[in-house]
Amino acid sequence: MTIYDIAEEAGVSAATVSRVINDRPGIKESTRIKVREILAKYDFSVSAQARGLVNRSSMMIGILISDIRNLHYSEGAYIIERKMLSSGYCSIIMNTGSDPSQMASSIKSLSERRVDGFILIGSAFANALVKEAISKYLGELPFVIENGRLGMPGSAEILADDRKGAFDAASYLIERGKKRIAFINSSSTPSNMLKIEGYKQALGERAIIVDGAEDSYEGGYEATRRLLSEDQDIDGIIYAVDILALGGVRAALDLGLDIPGRLSLIGFDNSPYSFISNPKLSSIDSRLNELSEKCADVLLRMLKKEEVEKEIVFPPLLVLRETT
């Protein structure tokens, strides 16, 4: 049974059957129903490859992340992949590394896979080499960047308001009577720089920034232990990501500090790390699930040539648990 057999029985053209299969507009509802009944009668299905031939589409998209070991990124990629699959698209997930030149090389490799569009996860992709590589190798392909800004034609930007998240966290600690609040940062991504801006906005001249911590549990432990040993008046710490804060909790407990009475700690991302911490970690929820779902939704609309908003910003949520 072929698409032409279905068309002959329905008394329509093969192009009309194709439009029904691909849920395209411009067909009478009665015709659509009739064709669908015949498709169901013969349990007819179209392979992704055949569908792509009809639409001049590969039915594939790319998902690029800088570090697949990062729980926040990999969870976002999973949500996007599931959403795209439910709409008939296969996803090529590429682990690019954090170096901009490696990212650019991955974009070149992606161009050889004949994808219909792509999604970049993370603000680390907002750099000049990535922008140049996209222009050179992927031309006018539609794409979405999650939590980053590139400002390119054919793109959409889905963002968490990281600046406000850090401002809200610092403001909460100030309201709780904390006097000496530090911020421990790891990588200098655009996202983390916005977090520092929000923190500084709340603290002003009282800001204490510990930069360059290794982006890991061990990095958070060492940076926190060193900070608390050097400045015993610290009574609040905000971390750029939850995994740093998890190490910070352990360091504070090893130093015999009461949490949250003597020291309050807040992480960022509201990842599963915040639930397994003991005590449970307060954290800024950057609304990963909603961001990732929206990225997939927007790309699907772009692939259908629909108009989309070029920038969507999600306000963060401060989730309070046992460390505050």
Rosetta silent file (secondary structure, phi, psi, omega in degrees, C-alpha in Angstrom):
SEQUENCE: MTIYDIAEEAGVSAATVSRVINDRPGIKESTRIKVREILAKYDFSVSAQARGLVNRSSMMIGILISDIRNLHYSEGAYIIERKMLSSGYCSIIMNTGSDPSQMASSIKSLSERRVDGFILIGSAFANALVKEAISKYLGELPFVIENGRLGMPGSAEILADDRKGAFDAASYLIERGKKRIAFINSSSTPSNMLKIEGYKQALGERAIIVDGAEDSYEGGYEATRRLLSEDQDIDGIIYAVDILALGGVRAALDLGLDIPGRLSLIGFDNSPYSFISNPKLSSIDSRLNELSEKCADVLLRMLKKEEVEKEIVFPPLLVLRETT
SCORE:     score description
SCORE:     0.000 S_00000001
   1 L     0.000  122.279 -179.787    0.000    0.000    0.000 S_00000001
   2 L  -115.050  174.441  178.535    1.508    3.313   -1.127 S_00000001
   3 H   -62.635  -28.641  179.801    0.512    6.943   -0.852 S_00000001
   4 H   -74.199  -34.417  176.090   -0.771    6.698   -4.437 S_00000001
   5 H   -65.023  -41.375  177.991   -3.044    3.763   -3.556 S_00000001
   6 H   -62.502  -43.244 -179.102   -4.492    5.807   -0.689 S_00000001
   7 H   -62.995  -41.356 -179.199   -5.006    8.761   -3.035 S_00000001
   8 H   -64.423  -44.621 -179.671   -6.777    6.635   -5.644 S_00000001
   9 H   -66.650  -34.853 -179.014   -9.215    5.133   -3.130 S_00000001
  10 H   -81.493  -14.114 -178.536   -9.939    8.547   -1.613 S_00000001
  11 L    73.669   31.908  179.740  -10.383   10.168   -5.020 S_00000001
  12 L  -131.746  177.241  178.630   -7.780   12.840   -4.329 S_00000001
  13 L   -82.047  161.069  176.227   -4.223   13.615   -5.393 S_00000001
  14 H   -62.954  -32.534  178.529   -1.134   12.150   -3.748 S_00000001
  15 H   -63.628  -36.914  178.347   -0.224   15.699   -2.720 S_00000001
  16 H   -66.256  -41.942  177.157   -3.501   15.962   -0.783 S_00000001
  17 H   -61.195  -42.067  178.529   -2.769   12.707    1.030 S_00000001
  18 H   -60.418  -40.221 -179.618    0.690   14.035    1.870 S_00000001
  19 H   -66.226  -35.260  177.136   -0.829   17.214    3.299 S_00000001
  20 H   -67.490  -46.631 -179.110   -3.137   15.163    5.513 S_00000001
  21 H   -58.543  -39.865 -177.065   -0.280   12.959    6.720 S_00000001
  22 L   -93.918    9.739  175.891    1.816   16.022    7.562 S_00000001
  23 L    54.811   46.171  178.306   -1.137   17.901    9.067 S_00000001
  24 L   -90.854  152.813  178.845   -0.857   20.788    6.615 S_00000001
  25 L   -78.067 -179.710  174.935   -3.614   23.405    6.142 S_00000001
  26 L    88.044   21.036  179.249   -5.566   24.155    2.949 S_00000001
  27 L  -128.033  139.877  175.954   -7.734   21.011    2.834 S_00000001
  28 L   -59.853  143.188 -178.697  -11.474   20.697    3.387 S_00000001
  29 H   -62.696  -36.338  179.153  -12.238   19.079    6.725 S_00000001
  30 H   -64.483  -38.218  177.377  -14.450   16.481    5.046 S_00000001
  31 H   -67.497  -42.544  179.121  -11.565   15.504    2.750 S_00000001
  32 H   -58.871  -46.074  179.748   -9.170   15.349    5.688 S_00000001
  33 H   -62.520  -43.489 -178.626  -11.514   13.035    7.608 S_00000001
  34 H   -61.711  -45.718 -179.595  -12.034   10.787    4.582 S_00000001
  35 H   -65.045  -41.229  179.561   -8.304   10.393    3.948 S_00000001
  36 H   -63.373  -37.144  178.536   -7.592    9.726    7.614 S_00000001
  37 H   -63.188  -39.456  179.533  -10.256    6.997    7.689 S_00000001
  38 H   -71.487  -38.575  176.197   -8.589    5.252    4.748 S_00000001
  39 H   -59.874  -43.693  179.234   -5.156    5.641    6.328 S_00000001
  40 H   -66.904  -38.241 -179.014   -6.487    4.072    9.531 S_00000001
  41 H   -57.207  -41.427 -178.182   -8.260    1.309    7.578 S_00000001
  42 L   -99.039    8.912 -178.438   -4.968    0.106    6.107 S_00000001
  43 L    49.129   47.467 -173.167   -2.897    0.986    9.206 S_00000001
  44 L   -81.559  133.812  174.945   -0.824    3.140    6.876 S_00000001
  45 L  -135.839  154.389 -179.563    2.314    4.849    8.178 S_00000001
  46 L  -115.334  131.008  177.931    5.028    6.900    6.526 S_00000001
  47 L   -67.617  155.452  178.084    8.672    6.537    7.449 S_00000001
  48 H   -59.627  -36.747 -179.297   10.528    9.617    8.555 S_00000001
  49 H   -65.038  -45.068  178.848   12.785    9.259    5.528 S_00000001
  50 H   -65.638  -40.780  177.399    9.856    9.166    3.113 S_00000001
  51 H   -59.493  -39.730  179.589    8.190   12.056    4.899 S_00000001
  52 H   -66.009  -36.347  177.659   11.405   14.001    4.522 S_00000001
  53 H   -63.662  -40.109  178.859   11.523   13.333    0.788 S_00000001
  54 H   -65.078  -42.885 -174.848    8.018   14.725    0.388 S_00000001
  55 H   -92.482    0.889 -171.740    8.802   17.813    2.464 S_00000001
  56 L    55.590   45.014 -176.102   12.424   18.218    1.320 S_00000001
  57 L  -134.026  146.646  176.739   13.271   17.746    4.970 S_00000001
  58 L   -84.541  -14.602 -174.299   15.612   15.405    6.839 S_00000001
  59 L    57.513   33.368  176.115   13.262   15.340    9.863 S_00000001
  60 E  -129.351  145.151  173.016   16.380   15.743   12.017 S_00000001
  61 E  -129.977  158.980  176.797   17.469   18.549   14.335 S_00000001
  62 E  -102.323  142.891  172.581   20.691   19.168   16.232 S_00000001
  63 E  -125.090  116.445 -177.406   20.979   19.703   19.984 S_00000001
  64 E  -109.995  128.660  175.257   24.337   21.098   21.100 S_00000001
  65 E  -130.460  147.962 -174.433   25.503   21.150   24.719 S_00000001
  66 L   -78.717  -28.868 -177.918   28.943   22.140   25.998 S_00000001
  67 L  -150.458  105.046 -175.512   29.286   19.413   28.648 S_00000001
  68 L   -66.273  -15.692  178.156   27.047   16.348   28.668 S_00000001
  69 L   -77.270  -17.240  179.294   28.141   15.631   32.255 S_00000001
  70 L   -73.512  114.784 -174.492   26.381   18.783   33.430 S_00000001
  71 H   -57.500  -38.687 -178.732   23.088   17.573   34.861 S_00000001
  72 H   -62.795  -45.165 -179.461   21.304   20.837   34.043 S_00000001
  73 H   -68.724  -45.390 -176.195   22.294   20.679   30.370 S_00000001
  74 H   -66.216  -34.937  176.891   21.649   16.962   29.897 S_00000001
  75 H   -66.162  -41.232  176.689   18.191   17.221   31.473 S_00000001
  76 H   -61.299  -42.947  179.030   17.360   20.091   29.120 S_00000001
  77 H   -62.872  -38.821  178.890   18.558   18.053   26.128 S_00000001
  78 H   -62.576  -45.641 -178.960   16.397   15.122   27.236 S_00000001
  79 H   -62.099  -44.296  179.761   13.266   17.279   27.479 S_00000001
  80 H   -65.126  -45.067 -178.976   13.874   18.797   24.039 S_00000001
  81 H   -59.829  -42.356  179.173   14.650   15.430   22.426 S_00000001
  82 H   -63.907  -42.118 -179.132   11.434   13.890   23.786 S_00000001
  83 H   -65.791  -43.237 -179.964    9.353   16.828   22.571 S_00000001
  84 H   -67.755  -38.282  179.002   10.888   16.777   19.097 S_00000001
  85 H   -62.698  -38.502 -179.909   10.483   13.014   18.809 S_00000001
  86 H   -65.530  -17.487  177.095    6.778   13.294   19.567 S_00000001
  87 L  -103.749   12.171  173.573    6.538   15.571   16.517 S_00000001
  88 L    93.257    6.340 -178.208    8.407   13.150   14.259 S_00000001
  89 L  -102.362  135.197  170.391   11.924   14.604   14.504 S_00000001
  90 E   -88.815  149.697 -177.681   15.074   12.688   15.376 S_00000001
  91 E  -116.621  134.800  170.151   17.729   14.577   17.349 S_00000001
  92 E  -100.141  113.248 -178.701   21.495   14.540   16.958 S_00000001
  93 E   -99.224  122.859 -176.156   22.937   15.431   20.366 S_00000001
  94 E  -118.207  130.987  176.838   26.492   16.763   20.249 S_00000001
  95 E   -95.032  103.453 -167.124   28.826   17.294   23.216 S_00000001
  96 L   -86.558  -20.514 -168.285   30.887   20.257   22.008 S_00000001
  97 L    83.903  166.118 -173.150   33.218   21.002   24.893 S_00000001
  98 L   -93.243  -10.308  179.940   33.498   24.440   26.466 S_00000001
  99 L   -77.959  128.809 -178.072   36.165   25.920   24.186 S_00000001
 100 H   -53.973  -35.209  179.240   34.621   28.251   21.548 S_00000001
 101 H   -67.619  -34.859  175.618   36.809   26.755   18.794 S_00000001
 102 H   -68.567  -37.884  176.639   35.506   23.279   19.658 S_00000001
 103 H   -61.219  -45.249  179.609   31.968   24.618   19.566 S_00000001
 104 H   -62.060  -39.980  178.118   32.590   26.096   16.117 S_00000001
 105 H   -63.502  -39.166  178.658   34.022   22.765   14.916 S_00000001
 106 H   -66.012  -36.544  177.939   30.916   20.963   16.172 S_00000001
 107 H   -65.503  -39.122  175.198   28.702   23.397   14.280 S_00000001
 108 H   -61.396  -43.797  178.692   30.636   22.610   11.107 S_00000001
 109 H   -62.922  -38.883  179.411   30.137   18.880   11.756 S_00000001
 110 H   -62.365  -35.679 -179.047   26.432   19.459   12.336 S_00000001
 111 H   -62.957  -23.888 -179.775   26.138   21.151    8.926 S_00000001
 112 L   -82.266   -6.328 -178.651   27.220   17.892    7.301 S_00000001
 113 L   -95.622    1.370  176.676   24.253   16.036    8.857 S_00000001
 114 L    54.958   48.323  177.429   21.618   17.928    6.827 S_00000001
 115 L   -77.521  158.592  178.741   19.557   18.946    9.850 S_00000001
 116 L   -87.584  -22.424 -179.298   16.444   21.106    9.490 S_00000001
 117 E  -174.145  179.995 -178.211   17.251   23.275   12.525 S_00000001
 118 E  -158.097  163.521  179.168   19.083   23.178   15.823 S_00000001
 119 E  -130.334  131.651  174.842   19.075   24.198   19.486 S_00000001
 120 E  -103.249  128.067 -177.850   22.031   25.459   21.528 S_00000001
 121 E  -107.813  112.417  174.842   21.769   24.828   25.283 S_00000001
 122 L   115.788  145.076 -177.208   23.608   27.239   27.550 S_00000001
 123 H   -70.492  -14.428  179.360   24.948   30.783   27.513 S_00000001
 124 H   -61.296  -22.124  179.564   28.476   29.503   26.785 S_00000001
 125 H   -77.246   -9.410 -179.526   27.447   29.351   23.102 S_00000001
 126 L   -81.879   72.960  179.049   26.981   33.133   23.048 S_00000001
 127 L  -141.470  164.619 -172.571   30.422   33.890   21.641 S_00000001
 128 H   -64.391  -38.197 -178.217   31.899   35.310   18.434 S_00000001
 129 H   -66.957  -39.010  177.163   33.321   32.020   17.071 S_00000001
 130 H   -65.134  -44.001  179.829   29.961   30.271   17.371 S_00000001
 131 H   -60.437  -43.479  179.080   28.213   33.172   15.683 S_00000001
 132 H   -64.014  -42.569 -178.495   30.735   33.119   12.834 S_00000001
 133 H   -66.166  -39.303  178.042   30.431   29.335   12.412 S_00000001
 134 H   -62.195  -46.585  179.564   26.638   29.469   12.275 S_00000001
 135 H   -60.512  -38.670 -174.640   26.761   32.175    9.593 S_00000001
 136 H   -78.978  -41.395 -169.862   29.332   30.219    7.585 S_00000001
 137 H  -106.676  -25.772 -174.709   28.050   26.656    7.827 S_00000001
 138 H  -114.999    2.233  169.567   24.357   26.708    8.716 S_00000001
 139 L    49.414 -121.310 -174.972   23.213   29.720    6.743 S_00000001
 140 L   -98.249   16.116 -179.541   19.555   30.523    7.201 S_00000001
 141 L   -61.469  138.297  176.788   18.592   27.421    9.205 S_00000001
 142 L   -69.556  142.204  175.700   16.204   28.228   12.064 S_00000001
 143 E  -152.554  161.250 -179.989   17.637   27.793   15.528 S_00000001
 144 E  -126.093  139.513  171.871   16.955   28.486   19.190 S_00000001
 145 E  -114.745  126.776 -179.810   19.447   29.260   21.940 S_00000001
 146 E   -90.479  119.910  176.901   18.452   28.363   25.484 S_00000001
 147 L    61.821   40.420  175.461   19.550   30.932   28.082 S_00000001
 148 L  -155.485  164.006 -179.475   21.860   32.829   25.771 S_00000001
 149 L  -126.314  127.020  173.213   21.874   35.728   23.317 S_00000001
 150 L  -121.009  -24.416  176.850   23.369   35.754   19.817 S_00000001
 151 L    61.311   42.159 -177.036   21.046   38.243   18.095 S_00000001
 152 L  -106.802  151.782  174.606   21.173   36.492   14.717 S_00000001
 153 L   -60.089  144.268  177.670   18.589   36.364   11.914 S_00000001
 154 L    77.488   10.778 -178.062   16.468   33.225   11.968 S_00000001
 155 E  -118.372  161.411  172.534   17.054   32.648   15.669 S_00000001
 156 E  -132.916  149.663 -176.538   15.002   32.823   18.858 S_00000001
 157 E  -122.794  119.853  179.667   16.281   33.247   22.417 S_00000001
 158 E  -111.036  116.811 -166.039   14.587   31.550   25.389 S_00000001
 159 E  -127.352  148.016  164.868   16.041   32.904   28.613 S_00000001
 160 E   -94.300  143.611  179.778   15.945   32.634   32.376 S_00000001
 161 L   -83.600   80.063 -175.172   16.280   35.973   34.155 S_00000001
 162 H   -65.340  -35.290  179.107   19.511   35.066   35.955 S_00000001
 163 H   -60.092  -47.425 -179.416   20.182   38.627   37.073 S_00000001
 164 H   -66.212  -35.940  179.551   16.843   38.795   38.895 S_00000001
 165 H   -59.683  -47.195  179.493   17.366   35.332   40.368 S_00000001
 166 H   -68.604  -37.969  177.591   20.606   36.342   42.064 S_00000001
 167 H   -61.334  -44.852 -179.790   19.134   39.694   43.131 S_00000001
 168 H   -63.251  -40.461 -179.902   16.168   37.927   44.734 S_00000001
 169 H   -63.826  -47.126 -179.752   18.455   35.464   46.554 S_00000001
 170 H   -65.530  -40.983  179.771   20.686   38.214   47.960 S_00000001
 171 H   -62.296  -39.238  178.954   17.701   40.382   48.890 S_00000001
 172 H   -63.220  -44.462 -179.734   16.130   37.502   50.789 S_00000001
 173 H   -64.674  -37.876  177.089   19.283   36.919   52.823 S_00000001
 174 H   -62.637  -44.257  179.234   19.516   40.642   53.618 S_00000001
 175 H   -62.221  -29.000  179.370   15.884   40.623   54.775 S_00000001
 176 L   -83.192    5.351  174.742   16.727   37.670   57.031 S_00000001
 177 L    91.296    9.606  178.235   19.357   39.807   58.760 S_00000001
 178 L   -74.856  135.603 -172.284   22.495   38.470   57.067 S_00000001
 179 L  -105.865  -30.739 -174.319   25.237   41.079   57.042 S_00000001
 180 L  -129.874   95.136 -171.156   28.161   39.577   55.143 S_00000001
 181 E  -111.333  126.575 -179.165   27.021   37.677   52.063 S_00000001
 182 E  -107.334  162.065  174.474   29.434   36.214   49.506 S_00000001
 183 E  -124.755  123.436  178.405   28.980   34.903   45.956 S_00000001
 184 E  -105.538  120.922 -175.240   31.014   31.884   44.817 S_00000001
 185 L  -115.855  156.060  176.197   31.384   31.612   41.042 S_00000001
 186 L  -112.293  -98.417 -177.444   32.928   29.048   38.718 S_00000001
 187 L   -79.980  153.606 -177.450   33.057   29.698   34.969 S_00000001
 188 L   -93.298   55.044  177.088   32.690   33.176   33.484 S_00000001
 189 L   -75.561  159.178  174.987   29.745   32.367   31.211 S_00000001
 190 H   -54.334  -37.441  178.867   27.330   35.156   30.236 S_00000001
 191 H   -62.135  -48.066 -179.817   24.746   33.522   32.503 S_00000001
 192 H   -66.289  -33.000  177.062   27.046   33.578   35.533 S_00000001
 193 H   -65.309  -36.557  176.065   28.060   37.167   34.809 S_00000001
 194 H   -66.517  -37.262  177.148   24.381   38.167   34.937 S_00000001
 195 H   -62.338  -42.595  178.919   24.060   36.386   38.288 S_00000001
 196 H   -64.383  -38.854  177.312   26.988   38.396   39.640 S_00000001
 197 H   -60.017  -44.747  179.341   25.377   41.597   38.354 S_00000001
 198 H   -64.499  -40.625  176.906   22.157   40.801   40.212 S_00000001
 199 H   -61.545  -46.044  179.771   24.074   39.938   43.368 S_00000001
 200 H   -64.229  -35.962  178.618   26.029   43.212   43.161 S_00000001
 201 H   -59.551  -37.471 -179.897   22.821   45.147   42.601 S_00000001
 202 H   -79.965  -36.600 -173.863   21.525   43.899   45.943 S_00000001
 203 H   -93.789  -25.665 -177.952   24.794   44.140   47.920 S_00000001
 204 H    60.734 -130.600 -176.940   26.451   47.229   46.449 S_00000001
 205 H   -71.185  -11.323  179.405   29.811   47.951   48.082 S_00000001
 206 H   -85.498    2.676 -177.049   29.356   45.023   50.465 S_00000001
 207 L   -63.583  136.818  176.995   29.745   42.510   47.620 S_00000001
 208 E  -129.184  108.679 -174.941   32.264   39.693   48.186 S_00000001
 209 E  -111.431  125.174  173.921   32.943   37.656   45.067 S_00000001
 210 E  -105.196  109.120 -174.893   34.978   34.450   45.037 S_00000001
 211 L  -105.377  158.868  172.228   35.743   33.732   41.388 S_00000001
 212 L    81.500   16.459  175.869   37.350   30.815   39.580 S_00000001
 213 L   -66.910  143.376  175.135   36.090   27.912   41.717 S_00000001
 214 L   -62.516  136.230 -173.997   36.253   24.564   39.946 S_00000001
 215 L   -78.512   69.807 -175.506   32.772   23.745   38.629 S_00000001
 216 L  -160.844  171.804  175.034   32.302   20.673   40.834 S_00000001
 217 H   -57.972  -45.847 -178.944   31.420   19.427   44.324 S_00000001
 218 H   -64.062  -38.635  178.706   35.107   19.485   45.214 S_00000001
 219 H   -63.727  -41.542  177.245   35.452   23.003   43.829 S_00000001
 220 H   -66.129  -38.164  179.257   32.557   24.228   45.948 S_00000001
 221 H   -63.575  -50.801 -176.215   33.963   22.514   49.025 S_00000001
 222 H   -65.356  -43.960 -178.904   37.439   24.001   48.668 S_00000001
 223 H   -64.003  -39.221 -178.993   36.235   27.524   47.796 S_00000001
 224 H   -71.045  -44.871 -179.499   33.800   27.560   50.722 S_00000001
 225 H   -61.585  -41.300  179.449   36.251   26.159   53.268 S_00000001
 226 H   -65.740  -44.665 -179.727   38.895   28.670   52.207 S_00000001
 227 H   -61.410  -46.840 -176.867   36.444   31.594   52.325 S_00000001
 228 H   -70.636  -26.569  176.910   35.077   30.680   55.754 S_00000001
 229 H   -74.950  -33.509 -177.696   38.568   30.156   57.133 S_00000001
 230 H   -84.717  -29.159 -176.740   39.736   33.554   55.897 S_00000001
 231 L  -134.694   94.766 -174.531   36.598   35.530   56.804 S_00000001
 232 L   -77.916   -0.940  177.196   34.772   34.217   59.866 S_00000001
 233 L   -91.445   -5.961  178.496   32.096   36.925   59.600 S_00000001
 234 L   -60.457  125.309  179.076   30.577   35.434   56.450 S_00000001
 235 L  -125.845    6.054  175.552   26.967   34.532   57.296 S_00000001
 236 E  -156.875  140.731  177.419   25.487   33.947   53.835 S_00000001
 237 E  -137.640  134.907  172.175   26.724   32.474   50.531 S_00000001
 238 E  -111.701  137.892 -177.474   25.110   32.333   47.096 S_00000001
 239 E  -114.645  146.814 -178.133   26.536   29.892   44.551 S_00000001
 240 L   -65.615  -31.205  178.391   26.501   30.127   40.741 S_00000001
 241 L  -144.807  158.205 -175.269   25.293   26.507   40.441 S_00000001
 242 H   -62.295  -37.332 -175.824   23.896   23.881   42.808 S_00000001
 243 H   -63.047  -33.563  174.051   26.827   21.476   42.584 S_00000001
 244 H   -64.270  -43.571 -178.425   29.107   24.166   44.069 S_00000001
 245 H   -64.712  -33.631  178.892   26.605   24.764   46.860 S_00000001
 246 H   -61.496  -43.727  174.957   26.461   21.040   47.617 S_00000001
 247 H   -65.747  -34.871  178.893   30.201   21.090   48.322 S_00000001
 248 H   -64.310  -38.891  177.391   29.717   24.290   50.297 S_00000001
 249 H   -59.887  -45.478 -178.700   27.192   22.655   52.610 S_00000001
 250 H   -64.789  -40.537  179.762   29.655   19.880   53.406 S_00000001
 251 H   -62.707  -43.875 -179.632   32.483   22.346   54.019 S_00000001
 252 H   -63.376  -41.374  179.494   30.371   24.403   56.439 S_00000001
 253 H   -66.687  -39.144  178.629   29.302   21.301   58.356 S_00000001
 254 H   -64.501  -26.735  177.640   32.909   20.085   58.561 S_00000001
 255 L   -85.951   -0.056  176.628   33.802   23.447   60.119 S_00000001
 256 L    79.206   21.484 -177.556   31.083   22.924   62.725 S_00000001
 257 L   -88.151  139.548  177.426   28.854   25.785   61.534 S_00000001
 258 L   -78.218  128.324  176.196   25.120   25.761   62.181 S_00000001
 259 L  -115.830  122.852    9.604   23.006   25.894   58.975 S_00000001
 260 L  -101.553    5.171 -175.716   20.963   28.052   58.580 S_00000001
 261 L   -58.623  -56.378 -179.386   21.365   29.801   61.948 S_00000001
 262 L   -81.634  -35.645 -174.539   25.028   30.756   61.663 S_00000001
 263 L  -142.680  127.031  176.228   25.315   30.435   57.870 S_00000001
 264 E  -106.711  140.154 -176.062   22.668   30.477   55.098 S_00000001
 265 E  -129.660  137.881  177.668   23.396   28.976   51.683 S_00000001
 266 E  -133.666  129.968  176.624   21.549   29.313   48.352 S_00000001
 267 E   -96.189 -168.353 -178.825   22.329   27.471   45.122 S_00000001
 268 E  -142.660  129.003  174.699   21.237   28.062   41.536 S_00000001
 269 L   117.486  -19.654 -177.145   19.173   25.899   39.117 S_00000001
 270 L    51.839   46.885 -179.271   17.010   23.969   41.637 S_00000001
 271 L   -80.993  171.584  175.148   18.535   20.763   40.298 S_00000001
 272 L   -55.528  -22.461  176.035   18.174   17.292   41.861 S_00000001
 273 H   -57.584  -34.127 -177.445   21.341   18.136   43.812 S_00000001
 274 H   -67.887  -25.326 -179.944   19.250   20.472   45.955 S_00000001
 275 H   -82.415  -32.764 -175.143   17.018   17.568   47.053 S_00000001
 276 H   -87.465  -10.900  176.048   19.835   15.156   47.952 S_00000001
 277 L   -63.683  145.965  176.774   21.762   17.745   49.973 S_00000001
 278 L  -131.960  104.776    6.037   21.573   17.284   53.734 S_00000001
 279 L   -70.925  160.090 -179.336   20.301   19.733   54.844 S_00000001
 280 L   -62.761  139.035 -169.664   18.182   20.261   51.726 S_00000001
 281 L   -88.619  128.703  167.396   19.458   23.162   49.671 S_00000001
 282 E   -70.340  144.331 -173.909   17.549   26.379   48.977 S_00000001
 283 E  -156.752  154.258  173.269   17.984   27.267   45.322 S_00000001
 284 E   -83.380  122.318  177.777   16.924   29.586   42.513 S_00000001
 285 E   -87.243  109.578  178.518   14.669   27.683   40.111 S_00000001
 286 L   -85.050    7.694  171.586   15.558   28.815   36.585 S_00000001
 287 L    61.622   51.450 -176.924   12.571   26.793   35.331 S_00000001
 288 H   -54.611  -47.376 -176.537   14.561   24.372   33.173 S_00000001
 289 H   -59.162  -45.636 -178.448   11.589   22.217   32.198 S_00000001
 290 H   -68.376  -39.471  177.542    9.561   25.164   30.965 S_00000001
 291 H   -60.554  -47.098 -176.415   12.526   26.713   29.153 S_00000001
 292 H   -67.560  -41.694  176.083   13.359   23.460   27.378 S_00000001
 293 H   -59.722  -43.388 -179.134    9.732   22.756   26.430 S_00000001
 294 H   -65.734  -38.563  176.524    9.461   26.280   25.050 S_00000001
 295 H   -56.746  -47.473  179.790   12.683   25.856   23.043 S_00000001
 296 H   -64.971  -44.316  179.597   11.239   22.790   21.334 S_00000001
 297 H   -58.871  -45.893 -177.695    7.849   24.450   20.779 S_00000001
 298 H   -65.492  -43.412  179.031    9.425   27.543   19.233 S_00000001
 299 H   -62.933  -40.859  178.586   11.720   25.530   16.939 S_00000001
 300 H   -60.163  -40.665  178.211    8.773   23.414   15.754 S_00000001
 301 H   -67.312  -39.032  177.801    6.869   26.576   14.882 S_00000001
 302 H   -64.270  -38.007  178.878    9.904   27.972   13.073 S_00000001
 303 H   -66.388  -24.434  175.959   10.200   24.751   11.063 S_00000001
 304 L   -89.972    8.042  179.323    6.585   25.277    9.972 S_00000001
 305 L    66.780   26.193  178.263    7.523   28.804    8.830 S_00000001
 306 L   -88.315  154.492  175.629    5.355   30.378   11.532 S_00000001
 307 L   -73.734  137.939  179.227    6.122   33.709   13.177 S_00000001
 308 L  -133.866  159.300  172.378    7.602   33.394   16.671 S_00000001
 309 L   -68.849  136.820 -177.390    8.727   35.738   19.422 S_00000001
 310 L   -80.935  -19.411  178.071   12.438   36.385   19.086 S_00000001
 311 E  -146.012  127.200  176.731   12.997   36.630   22.843 S_00000001
 312 E  -128.454  125.757 -176.912   11.109   35.005   25.716 S_00000001
 313 E  -116.503  127.684  178.966   12.277   35.562   29.309 S_00000001
 314 E   -98.832  124.794  175.267   11.151   33.379   32.224 S_00000001
 315 L   -69.966  143.416 -177.541   11.189   34.970   35.699 S_00000001
 316 L   -81.442  168.919  177.154   12.991   32.804   38.299 S_00000001
 317 E  -126.920  133.502  175.200   11.574   31.339   41.495 S_00000001
 318 E   -90.161  113.401 -178.836   13.330   31.276   44.879 S_00000001
 319 E  -100.603  114.545 -175.253   12.730   27.836   46.391 S_00000001
 320 L   -94.123  131.553  176.757   13.365   27.860   50.145 S_00000001
 321 L  -133.719 -143.519 -168.030   14.490   24.721   51.960 S_00000001
 322 L   -82.632  -10.593 -178.312   16.617   23.865   54.986 S_00000001
 323 L   -91.022    2.885  174.846   19.740   25.935   54.240 S_00000001
 324 L  -130.437    0.000    0.000   17.925   29.254   54.723 S_00000001
